[in-house]
């Protein structure tokens, strides 16, 4: 199964998806880590990134899904194009896909998180609140499950997802 987490920066995607990966022993793919590695390599500049990080993640996800592993993708996944690509990866590997959107309905809390969090990837530049609120993020019509991180802790969120996985 492919589980794709989507949502704006600082809503809690990484916290929840990483915890789920730990509890399920899934392969964990984080677009921020991939993109920072590409930048650090010196082969690509941040301004030239485009979809490169996503394309790397798609390939690694496909390989692991074909091996029968559960894969968790942690990404903003802001547009239909990237959402369709994840669906295609699942189809190509004969895997189910679960699209989970994380939101933070409390804008004050969302801003607090954005302004107080620390980068956990070396040299990674976290987006500023002013960038987050202007971020392109199309309505996600492929959501199977939505979690409001202002209403649920990371542990509660993961437990809800695990319960859902047992029903699939």
PDB file of C-alpha atoms in Angstrom:
ATOM      1  CA  UNK A   1       0.000   0.000   0.000  1.00  0.00           C
ATOM      2  CA  UNK A   2       1.037   3.562  -0.759  1.00  0.00           C
ATOM      3  CA  UNK A   3       0.026   6.163   1.825  1.00  0.00           C
ATOM      4  CA  UNK A   4       0.425   9.729   0.595  1.00  0.00           C
ATOM      5  CA  UNK A   5       0.316  12.560   3.120  1.00  0.00           C
ATOM      6  CA  UNK A   6      -0.590  15.980   1.742  1.00  0.00           C
ATOM      7  CA  UNK A   7      -0.992  19.409   3.276  1.00  0.00           C
ATOM      8  CA  UNK A   8       0.591  22.792   3.695  1.00  0.00           C
ATOM      9  CA  UNK A   9       3.910  23.155   5.517  1.00  0.00           C
ATOM     10  CA  UNK A  10       3.729  23.163   9.348  1.00  0.00           C
ATOM     11  CA  UNK A  11       0.368  21.367   9.658  1.00  0.00           C
ATOM     12  CA  UNK A  12       1.949  18.245  11.181  1.00  0.00           C
ATOM     13  CA  UNK A  13       2.474  15.960   8.165  1.00  0.00           C
ATOM     14  CA  UNK A  14       6.019  14.982   9.048  1.00  0.00           C
ATOM     15  CA  UNK A  15       5.263  14.336  12.709  1.00  0.00           C
ATOM     16  CA  UNK A  16       2.284  12.120  11.886  1.00  0.00           C
ATOM     17  CA  UNK A  17       3.719  10.347   8.832  1.00  0.00           C
ATOM     18  CA  UNK A  18       7.047   9.621  10.524  1.00  0.00           C
ATOM     19  CA  UNK A  19       5.277   8.199  13.592  1.00  0.00           C
ATOM     20  CA  UNK A  20       3.069   6.056  11.348  1.00  0.00           C
ATOM     21  CA  UNK A  21       6.156   4.781   9.491  1.00  0.00           C
ATOM     22  CA  UNK A  22       7.764   3.827  12.799  1.00  0.00           C
ATOM     23  CA  UNK A  23       4.660   1.996  14.028  1.00  0.00           C
ATOM     24  CA  UNK A  24       4.071   0.132  10.748  1.00  0.00           C
ATOM     25  CA  UNK A  25       7.704  -0.387   9.716  1.00  0.00           C
ATOM     26  CA  UNK A  26       6.901   1.239   6.375  1.00  0.00           C
ATOM     27  CA  UNK A  27       9.342   2.766   3.921  1.00  0.00           C
ATOM     28  CA  UNK A  28       9.317   6.502   4.612  1.00  0.00           C
ATOM     29  CA  UNK A  29       9.893   9.010   1.798  1.00  0.00           C
ATOM     30  CA  UNK A  30      10.102  12.675   2.664  1.00  0.00           C
ATOM     31  CA  UNK A  31      10.241  15.107  -0.228  1.00  0.00           C
ATOM     32  CA  UNK A  32      12.055  17.727   1.889  1.00  0.00           C
ATOM     33  CA  UNK A  33      14.878  15.244   2.603  1.00  0.00           C
ATOM     34  CA  UNK A  34      15.166  14.237  -1.041  1.00  0.00           C
ATOM     35  CA  UNK A  35      15.187  17.817  -2.289  1.00  0.00           C
ATOM     36  CA  UNK A  36      17.764  18.901   0.293  1.00  0.00           C
ATOM     37  CA  UNK A  37      19.998  15.960  -0.693  1.00  0.00           C
ATOM     38  CA  UNK A  38      19.764  17.018  -4.349  1.00  0.00           C
ATOM     39  CA  UNK A  39      20.693  20.597  -3.414  1.00  0.00           C
ATOM     40  CA  UNK A  40      23.553  19.449  -1.158  1.00  0.00           C
ATOM     41  CA  UNK A  41      24.923  17.293  -3.993  1.00  0.00           C
ATOM     42  CA  UNK A  42      25.617  20.463  -5.939  1.00  0.00           C
ATOM     43  CA  UNK A  43      23.971  18.944  -9.006  1.00  0.00           C
ATOM     44  CA  UNK A  44      20.842  21.063  -8.745  1.00  0.00           C
ATOM     45  CA  UNK A  45      19.992  24.467  -7.298  1.00  0.00           C
ATOM     46  CA  UNK A  46      16.924  25.063  -5.175  1.00  0.00           C
ATOM     47  CA  UNK A  47      15.623  27.499  -7.788  1.00  0.00           C
ATOM     48  CA  UNK A  48      15.923  24.742 -10.412  1.00  0.00           C
ATOM     49  CA  UNK A  49      14.296  21.971  -8.346  1.00  0.00           C
ATOM     50  CA  UNK A  50      10.951  21.851 -10.095  1.00  0.00           C
ATOM     51  CA  UNK A  51       9.560  18.347  -9.664  1.00  0.00           C
ATOM     52  CA  UNK A  52      12.932  16.585  -9.309  1.00  0.00           C
ATOM     53  CA  UNK A  53      12.372  15.571  -5.677  1.00  0.00           C
ATOM     54  CA  UNK A  54       8.971  14.134  -6.493  1.00  0.00           C
ATOM     55  CA  UNK A  55      10.352  12.157  -9.451  1.00  0.00           C
ATOM     56  CA  UNK A  56      13.014  10.593  -7.220  1.00  0.00           C
ATOM     57  CA  UNK A  57      10.350   9.731  -4.635  1.00  0.00           C
ATOM     58  CA  UNK A  58       8.070   8.220  -7.291  1.00  0.00           C
ATOM     59  CA  UNK A  59      10.861   5.897  -8.460  1.00  0.00           C
ATOM     60  CA  UNK A  60      11.824   4.789  -4.950  1.00  0.00           C
ATOM     61  CA  UNK A  61       8.163   4.304  -4.012  1.00  0.00           C
ATOM     62  CA  UNK A  62       7.515   2.201  -7.124  1.00  0.00           C
ATOM     63  CA  UNK A  63      10.536  -0.023  -6.410  1.00  0.00           C
ATOM     64  CA  UNK A  64       9.470  -0.620  -2.813  1.00  0.00           C
ATOM     65  CA  UNK A  65       5.798  -1.174  -3.647  1.00  0.00           C
ATOM     66  CA  UNK A  66       6.828  -3.824  -6.176  1.00  0.00           C
ATOM     67  CA  UNK A  67       8.690  -5.546  -3.328  1.00  0.00           C
ATOM     68  CA  UNK A  68       5.427  -5.639  -1.389  1.00  0.00           C
ATOM     69  CA  UNK A  69       6.392  -2.975   1.133  1.00  0.00           C
ATOM     70  CA  UNK A  70       4.149  -0.302   2.565  1.00  0.00           C
ATOM     71  CA  UNK A  71       5.373   3.133   1.476  1.00  0.00           C
ATOM     72  CA  UNK A  72       4.585   6.418   3.175  1.00  0.00           C
ATOM     73  CA  UNK A  73       5.130   9.626   1.214  1.00  0.00           C
ATOM     74  CA  UNK A  74       5.437  12.870   3.184  1.00  0.00           C
ATOM     75  CA  UNK A  75       4.907  15.814   0.847  1.00  0.00           C
ATOM     76  CA  UNK A  76       2.941  19.000   0.337  1.00  0.00           C
ATOM     77  CA  UNK A  77       1.483  17.405  -2.815  1.00  0.00           C
ATOM     78  CA  UNK A  78      -0.137  20.716  -3.759  1.00  0.00           C
ATOM     79  CA  UNK A  79      -1.536  20.125  -7.238  1.00  0.00           C
ATOM     80  CA  UNK A  80      -3.547  17.593  -9.206  1.00  0.00           C
ATOM     81  CA  UNK A  81      -0.484  16.712 -11.302  1.00  0.00           C
ATOM     82  CA  UNK A  82       1.481  15.367  -8.320  1.00  0.00           C
ATOM     83  CA  UNK A  83      -1.595  13.668  -6.867  1.00  0.00           C
ATOM     84  CA  UNK A  84      -2.272  11.924 -10.168  1.00  0.00           C
ATOM     85  CA  UNK A  85       1.361  10.842 -10.373  1.00  0.00           C
ATOM     86  CA  UNK A  86       1.160   9.115  -6.964  1.00  0.00           C
ATOM     87  CA  UNK A  87      -2.010   7.357  -8.126  1.00  0.00           C
ATOM     88  CA  UNK A  88      -0.188   6.216 -11.266  1.00  0.00           C
ATOM     89  CA  UNK A  89       2.714   4.854  -9.167  1.00  0.00           C
ATOM     90  CA  UNK A  90       0.249   2.807  -7.103  1.00  0.00           C
ATOM     91  CA  UNK A  91      -1.446   1.515 -10.256  1.00  0.00           C
ATOM     92  CA  UNK A  92       1.876   0.601 -11.905  1.00  0.00           C
ATOM     93  CA  UNK A  93       2.835  -1.480  -8.886  1.00  0.00           C
ATOM     94  CA  UNK A  94      -0.631  -3.014  -8.380  1.00  0.00           C
ATOM     95  CA  UNK A  95      -0.887  -1.364  -4.967  1.00  0.00           C
ATOM     96  CA  UNK A  96      -3.669   0.334  -3.080  1.00  0.00           C
ATOM     97  CA  UNK A  97      -3.320   4.032  -2.367  1.00  0.00           C
ATOM     98  CA  UNK A  98      -4.567   5.950   0.651  1.00  0.00           C
ATOM     99  CA  UNK A  99      -4.532   9.743   0.352  1.00  0.00           C
ATOM    100  CA  UNK A 100      -4.430  11.493   3.719  1.00  0.00           C
ATOM    101  CA  UNK A 101      -4.681  15.246   3.963  1.00  0.00           C
ATOM    102  CA  UNK A 102      -3.471  16.954   7.120  1.00  0.00           C
ATOM    103  CA  UNK A 103      -4.888  20.375   7.912  1.00  0.00           C
ATOM    104  CA  UNK A 104      -4.602  22.720  10.876  1.00  0.00           C
ATOM    105  CA  UNK A 105      -7.925  24.512  11.239  1.00  0.00           C
ATOM    106  CA  UNK A 106      -6.574  26.844  13.929  1.00  0.00           C
ATOM    107  CA  UNK A 107      -4.669  29.515  11.994  1.00  0.00           C
ATOM    108  CA  UNK A 108      -3.059  30.929  15.138  1.00  0.00           C
ATOM    109  CA  UNK A 109      -1.730  27.469  16.048  1.00  0.00           C
ATOM    110  CA  UNK A 110      -0.609  26.874  12.471  1.00  0.00           C
ATOM    111  CA  UNK A 111       1.299  30.164  12.485  1.00  0.00           C
ATOM    112  CA  UNK A 112       2.842  29.364  15.889  1.00  0.00           C
ATOM    113  CA  UNK A 113       4.070  26.015  14.575  1.00  0.00           C
ATOM    114  CA  UNK A 114       5.490  27.596  11.439  1.00  0.00           C
ATOM    115  CA  UNK A 115       7.319  30.277  13.385  1.00  0.00           C
ATOM    116  CA  UNK A 116       8.707  28.078  16.172  1.00  0.00           C
ATOM    117  CA  UNK A 117       9.686  24.849  14.472  1.00  0.00           C
ATOM    118  CA  UNK A 118      13.316  24.025  13.843  1.00  0.00           C
ATOM    119  CA  UNK A 119      14.702  22.413  10.713  1.00  0.00           C
ATOM    120  CA  UNK A 120      15.586  18.762  11.275  1.00  0.00           C
ATOM    121  CA  UNK A 121      17.373  18.404   7.930  1.00  0.00           C
ATOM    122  CA  UNK A 122      20.841  19.923   7.742  1.00  0.00           C
ATOM    123  CA  UNK A 123      20.874  23.202   5.751  1.00  0.00           C
ATOM    124  CA  UNK A 124      17.140  22.989   5.064  1.00  0.00           C
ATOM    125  CA  UNK A 125      15.420  26.364   4.942  1.00  0.00           C
ATOM    126  CA  UNK A 126      11.919  26.143   6.377  1.00  0.00           C
ATOM    127  CA  UNK A 127       9.294  28.315   4.720  1.00  0.00           C
ATOM    128  CA  UNK A 128       8.243  31.464   6.527  1.00  0.00           C
ATOM    129  CA  UNK A 129       4.637  31.958   7.609  1.00  0.00           C
ATOM    130  CA  UNK A 130       4.186  34.611   4.903  1.00  0.00           C
ATOM    131  CA  UNK A 131       5.247  32.012   2.300  1.00  0.00           C
ATOM    132  CA  UNK A 132       2.989  29.317   3.733  1.00  0.00           C
ATOM    133  CA  UNK A 133      -0.156  31.415   3.571  1.00  0.00           C
ATOM    134  CA  UNK A 134       0.626  32.294  -0.078  1.00  0.00           C
ATOM    135  CA  UNK A 135       1.554  28.694  -1.012  1.00  0.00           C
ATOM    136  CA  UNK A 136      -0.248  27.265  -4.029  1.00  0.00           C
ATOM    137  CA  UNK A 137      -2.422  24.417  -2.798  1.00  0.00           C
ATOM    138  CA  UNK A 138      -5.314  23.260  -4.942  1.00  0.00           C
ATOM    139  CA  UNK A 139      -8.402  21.688  -3.427  1.00  0.00           C
ATOM    140  CA  UNK A 140      -7.602  18.008  -3.033  1.00  0.00           C
ATOM    141  CA  UNK A 141     -10.339  15.913  -4.635  1.00  0.00           C
ATOM    142  CA  UNK A 142      -8.475  12.661  -4.033  1.00  0.00           C
ATOM    143  CA  UNK A 143      -8.566  12.729  -0.221  1.00  0.00           C
ATOM    144  CA  UNK A 144      -9.598   9.457   1.384  1.00  0.00           C
ATOM    145  CA  UNK A 145      -9.069  10.622   4.953  1.00  0.00           C
ATOM    146  CA  UNK A 146      -8.617  14.109   6.414  1.00  0.00           C
ATOM    147  CA  UNK A 147      -7.096  14.855   9.811  1.00  0.00           C
ATOM    148  CA  UNK A 148      -7.205  18.182  11.579  1.00  0.00           C
ATOM    149  CA  UNK A 149      -4.018  18.392  13.629  1.00  0.00           C
ATOM    150  CA  UNK A 150      -5.525  21.227  15.669  1.00  0.00           C
ATOM    151  CA  UNK A 151      -8.103  18.734  16.937  1.00  0.00           C
ATOM    152  CA  UNK A 152      -6.008  15.554  17.284  1.00  0.00           C
ATOM    153  CA  UNK A 153      -2.561  14.779  18.658  1.00  0.00           C
ATOM    154  CA  UNK A 154      -0.048  12.952  16.496  1.00  0.00           C
ATOM    155  CA  UNK A 155      -0.629   9.748  18.484  1.00  0.00           C
ATOM    156  CA  UNK A 156      -4.405  10.036  18.082  1.00  0.00           C
ATOM    157  CA  UNK A 157      -3.971  10.684  14.368  1.00  0.00           C
ATOM    158  CA  UNK A 158      -1.746   7.656  13.896  1.00  0.00           C
ATOM    159  CA  UNK A 159      -4.132   5.448  15.855  1.00  0.00           C
ATOM    160  CA  UNK A 160      -7.018   6.601  13.630  1.00  0.00           C
ATOM    161  CA  UNK A 161      -4.984   5.792  10.507  1.00  0.00           C
ATOM    162  CA  UNK A 162      -3.976   2.360  11.823  1.00  0.00           C
ATOM    163  CA  UNK A 163      -7.650   1.618  12.586  1.00  0.00           C
ATOM    164  CA  UNK A 164      -8.538   2.665   9.057  1.00  0.00           C
ATOM    165  CA  UNK A 165      -5.781   0.466   7.585  1.00  0.00           C
ATOM    166  CA  UNK A 166      -7.184  -2.557   9.422  1.00  0.00           C
ATOM    167  CA  UNK A 167     -10.520  -2.006   7.679  1.00  0.00           C
ATOM    168  CA  UNK A 168      -9.023  -1.795   4.177  1.00  0.00           C
TER     169      UNK A 168
END
